[in-house]
Coordinates of C-alpha atoms and ligand atoms in Angstrom, one line a residue:
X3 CA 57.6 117.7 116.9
X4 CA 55.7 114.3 115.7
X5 CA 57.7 112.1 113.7
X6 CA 56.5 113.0 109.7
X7 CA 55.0 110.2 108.5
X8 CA 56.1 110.6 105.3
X9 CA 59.6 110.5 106.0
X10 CA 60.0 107.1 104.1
X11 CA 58.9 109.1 100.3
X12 CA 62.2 111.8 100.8
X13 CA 64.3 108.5 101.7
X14 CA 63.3 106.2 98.7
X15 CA 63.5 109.5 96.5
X16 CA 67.5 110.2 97.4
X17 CA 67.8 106.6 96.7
X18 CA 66.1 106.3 93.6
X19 CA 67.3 109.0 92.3
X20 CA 70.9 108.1 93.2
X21 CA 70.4 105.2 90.9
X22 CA 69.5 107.1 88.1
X23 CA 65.5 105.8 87.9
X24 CA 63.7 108.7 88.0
X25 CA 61.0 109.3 85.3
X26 CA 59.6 111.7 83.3
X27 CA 56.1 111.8 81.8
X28 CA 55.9 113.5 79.1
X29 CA 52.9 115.7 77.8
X30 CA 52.0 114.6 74.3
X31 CA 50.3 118.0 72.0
X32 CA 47.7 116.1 70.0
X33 CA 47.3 112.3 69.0
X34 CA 50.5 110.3 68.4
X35 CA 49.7 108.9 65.1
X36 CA 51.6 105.4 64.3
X37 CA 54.7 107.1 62.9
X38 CA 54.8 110.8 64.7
X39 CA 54.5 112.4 68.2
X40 CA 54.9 116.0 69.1
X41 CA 56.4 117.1 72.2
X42 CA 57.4 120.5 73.4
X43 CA 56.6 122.2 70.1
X44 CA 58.6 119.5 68.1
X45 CA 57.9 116.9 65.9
X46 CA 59.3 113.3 66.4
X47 CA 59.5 110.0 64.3
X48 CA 57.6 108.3 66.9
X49 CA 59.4 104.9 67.9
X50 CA 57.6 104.2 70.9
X51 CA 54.1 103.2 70.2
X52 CA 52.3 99.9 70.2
X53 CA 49.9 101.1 67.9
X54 CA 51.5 98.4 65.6
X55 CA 49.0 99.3 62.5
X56 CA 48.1 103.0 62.8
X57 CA 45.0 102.8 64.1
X58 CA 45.2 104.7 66.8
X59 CA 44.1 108.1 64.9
X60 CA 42.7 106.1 62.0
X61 CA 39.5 108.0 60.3
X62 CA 37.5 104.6 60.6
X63 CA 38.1 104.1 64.2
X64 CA 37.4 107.7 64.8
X65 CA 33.6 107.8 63.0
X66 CA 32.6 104.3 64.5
X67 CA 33.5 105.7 68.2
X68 CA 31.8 109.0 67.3
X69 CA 28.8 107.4 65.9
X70 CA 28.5 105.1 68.8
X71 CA 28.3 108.2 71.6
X72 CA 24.8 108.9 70.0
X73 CA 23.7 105.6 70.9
X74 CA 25.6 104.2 73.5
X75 CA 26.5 107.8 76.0
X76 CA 30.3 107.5 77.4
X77 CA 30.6 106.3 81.0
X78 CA 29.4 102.6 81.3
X79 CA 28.1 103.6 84.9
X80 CA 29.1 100.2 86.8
X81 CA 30.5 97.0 87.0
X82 CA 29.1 94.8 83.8
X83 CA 27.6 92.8 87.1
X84 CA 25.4 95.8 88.4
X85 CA 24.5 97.6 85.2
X86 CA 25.1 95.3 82.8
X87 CA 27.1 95.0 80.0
X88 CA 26.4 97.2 77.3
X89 CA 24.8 96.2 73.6
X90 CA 27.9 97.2 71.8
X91 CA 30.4 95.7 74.6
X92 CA 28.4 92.3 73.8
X93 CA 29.1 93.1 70.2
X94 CA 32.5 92.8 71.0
X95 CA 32.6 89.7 72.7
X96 CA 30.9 87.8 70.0
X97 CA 33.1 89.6 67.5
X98 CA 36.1 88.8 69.5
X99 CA 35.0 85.3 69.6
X100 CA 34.4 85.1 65.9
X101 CA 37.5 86.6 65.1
X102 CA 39.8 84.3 67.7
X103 CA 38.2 81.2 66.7
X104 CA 36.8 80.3 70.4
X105 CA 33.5 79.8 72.2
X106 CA 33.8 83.1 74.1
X107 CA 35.7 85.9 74.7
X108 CA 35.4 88.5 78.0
X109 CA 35.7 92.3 77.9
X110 CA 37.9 93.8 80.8
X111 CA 38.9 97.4 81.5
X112 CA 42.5 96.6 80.1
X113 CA 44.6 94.0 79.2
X114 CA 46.5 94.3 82.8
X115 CA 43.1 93.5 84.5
X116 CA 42.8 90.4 82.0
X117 CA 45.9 89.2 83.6
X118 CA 45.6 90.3 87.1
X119 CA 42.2 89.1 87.6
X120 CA 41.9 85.6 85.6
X121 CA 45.0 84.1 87.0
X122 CA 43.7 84.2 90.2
X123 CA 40.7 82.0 89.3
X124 CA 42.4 79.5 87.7
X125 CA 44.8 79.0 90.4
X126 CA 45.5 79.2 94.5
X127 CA 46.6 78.5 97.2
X128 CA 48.0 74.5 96.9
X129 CA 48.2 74.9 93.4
X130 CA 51.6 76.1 91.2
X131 CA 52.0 78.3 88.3
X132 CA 55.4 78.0 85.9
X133 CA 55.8 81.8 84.8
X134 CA 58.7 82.8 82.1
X135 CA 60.9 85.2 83.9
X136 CA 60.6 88.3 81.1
X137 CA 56.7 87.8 81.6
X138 CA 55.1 91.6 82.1
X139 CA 54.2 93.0 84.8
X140 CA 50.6 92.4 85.1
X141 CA 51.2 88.6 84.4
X142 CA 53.4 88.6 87.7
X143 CA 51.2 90.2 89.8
X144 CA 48.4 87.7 88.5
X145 CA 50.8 85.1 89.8
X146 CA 51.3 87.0 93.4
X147 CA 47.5 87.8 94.0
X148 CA 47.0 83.8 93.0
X149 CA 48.2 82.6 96.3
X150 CA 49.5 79.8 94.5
X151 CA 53.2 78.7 94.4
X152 CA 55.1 80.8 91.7
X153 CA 58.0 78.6 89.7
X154 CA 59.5 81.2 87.9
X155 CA 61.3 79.5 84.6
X156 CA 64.5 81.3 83.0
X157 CA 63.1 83.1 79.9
X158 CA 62.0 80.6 76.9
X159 CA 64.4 78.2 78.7
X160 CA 62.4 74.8 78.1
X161 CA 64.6 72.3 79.5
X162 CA 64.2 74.6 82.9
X163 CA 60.3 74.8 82.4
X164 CA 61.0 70.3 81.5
X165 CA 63.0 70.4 84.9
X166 CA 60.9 71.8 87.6
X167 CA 57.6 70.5 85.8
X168 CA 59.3 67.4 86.7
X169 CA 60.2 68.2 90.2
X170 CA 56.6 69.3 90.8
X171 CA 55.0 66.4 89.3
X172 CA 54.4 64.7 93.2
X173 CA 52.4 67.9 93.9
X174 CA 48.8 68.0 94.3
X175 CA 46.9 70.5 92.6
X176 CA 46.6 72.6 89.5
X177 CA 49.1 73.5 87.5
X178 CA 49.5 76.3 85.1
X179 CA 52.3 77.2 82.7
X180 CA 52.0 81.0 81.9
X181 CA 53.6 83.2 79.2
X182 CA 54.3 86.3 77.0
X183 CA 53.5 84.9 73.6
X184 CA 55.5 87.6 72.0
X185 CA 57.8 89.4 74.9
X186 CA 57.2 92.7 75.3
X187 CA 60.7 94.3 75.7
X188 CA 63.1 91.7 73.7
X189 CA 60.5 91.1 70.7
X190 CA 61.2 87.5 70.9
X191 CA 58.6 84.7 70.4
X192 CA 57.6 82.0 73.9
X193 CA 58.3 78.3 72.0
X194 CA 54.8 77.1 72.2
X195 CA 54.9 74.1 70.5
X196 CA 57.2 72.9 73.3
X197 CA 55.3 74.7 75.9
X198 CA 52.1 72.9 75.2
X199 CA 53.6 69.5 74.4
X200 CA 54.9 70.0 78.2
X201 CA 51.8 71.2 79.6
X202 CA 50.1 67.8 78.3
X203 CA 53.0 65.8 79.6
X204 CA 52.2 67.4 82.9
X205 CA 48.1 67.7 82.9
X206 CA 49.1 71.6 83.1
X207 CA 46.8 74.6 82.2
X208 CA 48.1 77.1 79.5
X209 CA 47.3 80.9 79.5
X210 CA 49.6 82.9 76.6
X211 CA 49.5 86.3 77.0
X212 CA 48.8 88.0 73.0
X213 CA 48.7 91.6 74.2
X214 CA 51.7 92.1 71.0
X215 CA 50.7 89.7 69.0
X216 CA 47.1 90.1 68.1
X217 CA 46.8 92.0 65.0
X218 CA 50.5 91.0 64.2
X219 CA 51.1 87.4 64.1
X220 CA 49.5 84.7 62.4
X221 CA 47.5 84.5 59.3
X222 CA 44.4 85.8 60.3
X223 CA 46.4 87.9 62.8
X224 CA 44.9 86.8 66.4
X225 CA 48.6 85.5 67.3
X226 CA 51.7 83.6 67.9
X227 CA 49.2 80.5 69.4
X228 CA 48.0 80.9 65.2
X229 CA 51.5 81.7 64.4
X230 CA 52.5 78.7 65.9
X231 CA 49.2 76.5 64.8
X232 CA 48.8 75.5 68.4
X233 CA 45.6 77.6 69.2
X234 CA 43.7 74.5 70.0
X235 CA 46.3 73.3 72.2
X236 CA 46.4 76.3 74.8
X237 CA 43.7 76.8 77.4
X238 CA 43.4 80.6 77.4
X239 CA 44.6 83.7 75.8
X240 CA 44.6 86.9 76.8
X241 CA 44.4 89.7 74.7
X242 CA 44.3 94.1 75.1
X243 CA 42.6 96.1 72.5
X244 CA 45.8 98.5 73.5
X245 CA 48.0 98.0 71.1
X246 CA 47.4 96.7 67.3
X247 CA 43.8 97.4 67.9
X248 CA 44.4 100.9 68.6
X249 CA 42.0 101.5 71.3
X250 CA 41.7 100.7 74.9
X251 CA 40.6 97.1 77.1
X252 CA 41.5 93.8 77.6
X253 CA 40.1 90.5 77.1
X254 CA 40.3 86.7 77.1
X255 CA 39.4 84.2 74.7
X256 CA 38.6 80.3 75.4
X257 CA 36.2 77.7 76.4
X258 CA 32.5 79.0 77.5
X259 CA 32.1 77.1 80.5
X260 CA 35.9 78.7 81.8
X261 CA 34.9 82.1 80.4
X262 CA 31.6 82.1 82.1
X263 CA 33.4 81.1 85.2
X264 CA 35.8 84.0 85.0
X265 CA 32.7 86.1 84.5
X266 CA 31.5 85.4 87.7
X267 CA 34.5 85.3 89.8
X268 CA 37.7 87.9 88.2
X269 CA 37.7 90.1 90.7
X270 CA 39.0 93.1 88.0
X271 CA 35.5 92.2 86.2
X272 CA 33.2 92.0 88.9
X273 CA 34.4 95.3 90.5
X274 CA 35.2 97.3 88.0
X275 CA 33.5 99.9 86.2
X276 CA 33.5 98.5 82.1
X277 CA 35.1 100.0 79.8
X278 CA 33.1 102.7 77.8
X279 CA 31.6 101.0 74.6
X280 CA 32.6 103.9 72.8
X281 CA 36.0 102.4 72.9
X282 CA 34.1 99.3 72.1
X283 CA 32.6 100.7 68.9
X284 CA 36.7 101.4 67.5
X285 CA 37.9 97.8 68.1
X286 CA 34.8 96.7 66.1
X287 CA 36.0 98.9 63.5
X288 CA 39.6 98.0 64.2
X289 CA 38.9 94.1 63.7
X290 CA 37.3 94.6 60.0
X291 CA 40.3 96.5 59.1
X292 CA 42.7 93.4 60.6
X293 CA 40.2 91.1 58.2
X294 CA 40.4 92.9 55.5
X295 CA 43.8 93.8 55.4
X296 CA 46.3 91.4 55.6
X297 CA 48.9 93.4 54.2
X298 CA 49.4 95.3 57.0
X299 CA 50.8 92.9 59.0
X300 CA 52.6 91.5 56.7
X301 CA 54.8 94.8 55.3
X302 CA 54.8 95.6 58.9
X303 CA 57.0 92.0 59.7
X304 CA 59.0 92.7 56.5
X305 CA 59.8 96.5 57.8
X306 CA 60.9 94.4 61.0
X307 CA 63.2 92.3 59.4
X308 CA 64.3 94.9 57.1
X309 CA 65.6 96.9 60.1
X310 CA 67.4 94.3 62.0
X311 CA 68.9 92.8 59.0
X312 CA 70.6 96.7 58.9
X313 CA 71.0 97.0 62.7
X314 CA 72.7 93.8 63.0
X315 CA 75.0 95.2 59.3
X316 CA 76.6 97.5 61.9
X317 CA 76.9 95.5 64.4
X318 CA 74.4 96.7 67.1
X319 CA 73.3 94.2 69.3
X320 CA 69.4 93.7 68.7
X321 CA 68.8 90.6 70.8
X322 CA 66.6 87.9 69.3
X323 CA 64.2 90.0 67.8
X324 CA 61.5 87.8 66.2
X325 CA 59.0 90.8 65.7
X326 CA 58.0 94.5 64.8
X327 CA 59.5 95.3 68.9
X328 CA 63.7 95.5 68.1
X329 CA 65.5 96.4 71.1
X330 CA 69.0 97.3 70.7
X331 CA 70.9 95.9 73.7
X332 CA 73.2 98.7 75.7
X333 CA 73.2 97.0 79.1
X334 CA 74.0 100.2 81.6
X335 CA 71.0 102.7 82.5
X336 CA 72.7 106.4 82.2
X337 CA 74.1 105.2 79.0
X338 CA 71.1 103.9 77.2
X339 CA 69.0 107.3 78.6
X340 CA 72.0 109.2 77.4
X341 CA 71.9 107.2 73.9
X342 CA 67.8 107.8 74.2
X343 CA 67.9 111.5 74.8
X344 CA 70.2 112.0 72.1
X345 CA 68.0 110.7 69.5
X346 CA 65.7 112.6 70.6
X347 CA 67.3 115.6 70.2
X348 CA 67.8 114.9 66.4
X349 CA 64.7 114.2 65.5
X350 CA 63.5 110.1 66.7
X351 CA 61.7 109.1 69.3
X352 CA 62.3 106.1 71.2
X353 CA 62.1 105.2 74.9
X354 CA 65.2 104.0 76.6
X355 CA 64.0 100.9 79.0
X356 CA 65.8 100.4 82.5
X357 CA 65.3 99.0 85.8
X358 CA 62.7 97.7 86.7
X359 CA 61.1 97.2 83.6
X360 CA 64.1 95.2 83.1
X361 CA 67.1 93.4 84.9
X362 CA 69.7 95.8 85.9
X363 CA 72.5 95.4 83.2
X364 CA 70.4 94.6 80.6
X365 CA 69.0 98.5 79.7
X366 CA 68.0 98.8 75.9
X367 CA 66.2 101.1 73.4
X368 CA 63.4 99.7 72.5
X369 CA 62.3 100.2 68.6
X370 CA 58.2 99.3 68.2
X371 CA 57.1 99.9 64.6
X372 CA 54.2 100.6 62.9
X373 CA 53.4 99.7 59.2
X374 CA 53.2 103.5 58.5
X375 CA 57.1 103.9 59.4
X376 CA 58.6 104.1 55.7
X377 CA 62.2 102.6 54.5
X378 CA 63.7 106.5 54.7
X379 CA 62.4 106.7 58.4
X380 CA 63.9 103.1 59.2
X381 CA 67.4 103.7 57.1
X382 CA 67.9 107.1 59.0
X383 CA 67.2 105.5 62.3
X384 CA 69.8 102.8 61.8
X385 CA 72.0 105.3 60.3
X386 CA 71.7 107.7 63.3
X387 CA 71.8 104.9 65.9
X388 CA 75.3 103.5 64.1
X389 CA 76.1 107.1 64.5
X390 CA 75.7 108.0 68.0
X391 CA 76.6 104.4 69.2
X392 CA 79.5 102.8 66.6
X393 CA 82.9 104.6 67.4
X394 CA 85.2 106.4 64.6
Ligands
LIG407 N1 50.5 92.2 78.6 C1 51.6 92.6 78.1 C2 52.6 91.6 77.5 C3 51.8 94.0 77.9 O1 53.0 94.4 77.4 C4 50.9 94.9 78.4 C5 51.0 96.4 78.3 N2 52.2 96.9 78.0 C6 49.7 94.4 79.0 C7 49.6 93.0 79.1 C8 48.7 95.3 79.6 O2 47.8 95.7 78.6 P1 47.1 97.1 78.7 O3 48.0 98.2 78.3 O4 45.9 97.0 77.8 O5 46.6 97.2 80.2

């Protein structure tokens, strides 16, 4: 008989499940709404979700995307290139723009094609890109597809970003410094008012990556660049309409003349189908409610700070947790999916995060809030996670 060509898929099965990897996807019943998620009949707390400020299932979100199929149909039929851009996806852009404070902003399918296809065209081959090394996934692969050389920098270590900048100084060609502004799985903050100072030391380009910050951070909410007052400083952020904005999309923000460039040439633009503007429509809706209130964000941050300040009271581990993302560091896989599906059992839902998502050892459960969470959900949480994790 022919040798199975798919001999290779039962092998790396047996071995990643040996390792205890495997994954489940789980079939949500109905919308998961900020604070709740039903699966298999049950009701959760939901602790999973990016949708930082409820807008996910929020009423106003809901009528603008309805409204907008009347006008605007569903499927945006091509790449922006071929059919063009649609009236309510050049809303967005302007409004984007408006609301970030920049020349221009660029709509993309989602936030990992942002990443994926503008790094590409601001660096290649002979150039070198300085990439944190707890940037997410779609940020590394930016770096890969590049062709440029990839320094990767331990995470938010700037005298190890200082060092090889230095080393790499006798190189020819660009250079870009790329980050997480607000790190997806440890909740901690990049230190951009070092990066940048750097980056002008070196003539380097800056791309920070907002995709859990816009919405969150800042006064006006576009940020940790805003948080950090160094907005004018970095050379391109990239944002997703994913999380705090409750919808679906990517985009990035910065000069016209670069923008316009990446128009023509990001590869996840130019040959790719647009998002519908339906989704479109939502983030409009989604940006007047970050405008108009503040106080969102704000009792969101305090919620954050709230919980930690009790996590840490019993003496669970939860990193250095700047934001509303609190991981609670367990280190070993079984244990933190043990730990995970125990909570789930009684009641809270919140996903355990292993390799390769992150390092092996360094497994955690990682707590996202949202400002509808109230202090009863966030006390029992830390009172069940002391619980199942404190001994005696
Ligand atoms: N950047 C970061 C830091 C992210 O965490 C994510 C998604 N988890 C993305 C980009 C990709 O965004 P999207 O989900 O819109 O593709």
């Amino acid at each position: 008989m022919a040798h199975d060509p798919l001999e290779w898929v039962h092998e790396e099965w047996t071995r990643w499940q040996a390792q205890g990897l495997t994954r489940e996807c789980l079939t949500r019943e109905g919308p998961q709404s900020g604070f709740s998620i039903q699966i298999a009949g049950r009701q959760l707390l939901n602790f999973g979700s990016n949708d930082y400020l409820g807008l996910a299932a929020d009423e106003r979100l809901i009528a603008a995307a309805r409204d907008s199929l009347d006008r605007a149909g569903f499927g945006a039929g091509a790449s922006p290139l071929v059919t063009g851009r649609g009236s309510l996806h050049a809303e967005l852009e302007e409004a984007l723009a408006a609301f970030e404070g920049c020349e221009r902003t660029l709509l993309f399918p989602t936030g990992f094609a942002a990443n994926a296809g503008t790094i590409p065209e601001l660096v290649s081959r002979g150039d070198i890109v300085f990439s944190d090394a707890k940037n997410h996934a779609s940020i590394v692969d930016g770096c890969r597809l590049s062709g440029a050389k990839v320094v990767v920098y331990r995470h938010v270590d700037m005298q190890h970003l200082a060092d090889q900048l230095q080393e790499h100084r006798p190189v020819p060609g660009r250079k870009l410094i790329v980050t997480d502004g607000l790190f997806s799985m440890d909740g901690d903050l990049a230190p951009l008012p070092t990066i940048v100072e750097l980056a002008e030391q070196a003539g380097a380009m800056v791309l920070v990556d907002e995709a859990h910050a816009t919405g969150v951070f800042g006064e006006q909410g576009r940020g940790i660049c805003e948080h950090f007052g160094v907005e004018e400083r970095v050379t391109l952020r990239v944002g997703t309409l994913s999380k705090a904005l409750g919808s679906a999309g990517g985009f990035v923000a910065g000069p016209a003349k670069l923008v316009e460039w990446l128009r023509n040439r990001a590869r996840t633009y130019a040959f790719s189908t647009a998002m519908p503007e339906v989704l479109s429509a939502a983030v409009l809706a989604a940006l007047e409610v970050v405008r108009t209130e503040p106080q969102r964000r704000v009792s969101l941050l305090q919620s954050a700070a709230t919980l930690r300040s009790n996590l840490q009271r019993w003496g669970l581990d939860v990193g250095s947790s700047q934001s509303q993302i609190v991981p609670v560091l367990l280190g070993e896989a079984s244990r933190t999916m043990e730990v995970a599906g125990q909570l789930r059992e009684a009641g809270y839902f919140v996903p355990g995060i292993r390799p390769p998502s992150v390092p092996p050892g360094e497994s955690l459960l990682r707590i996202s809030l949202t400002v509808d969470h109230s202090p009863t959900d966030l006390e029992s949480l830390a009172t069940m996670l002391s619980n199942l994790l404190l001994p005696g």
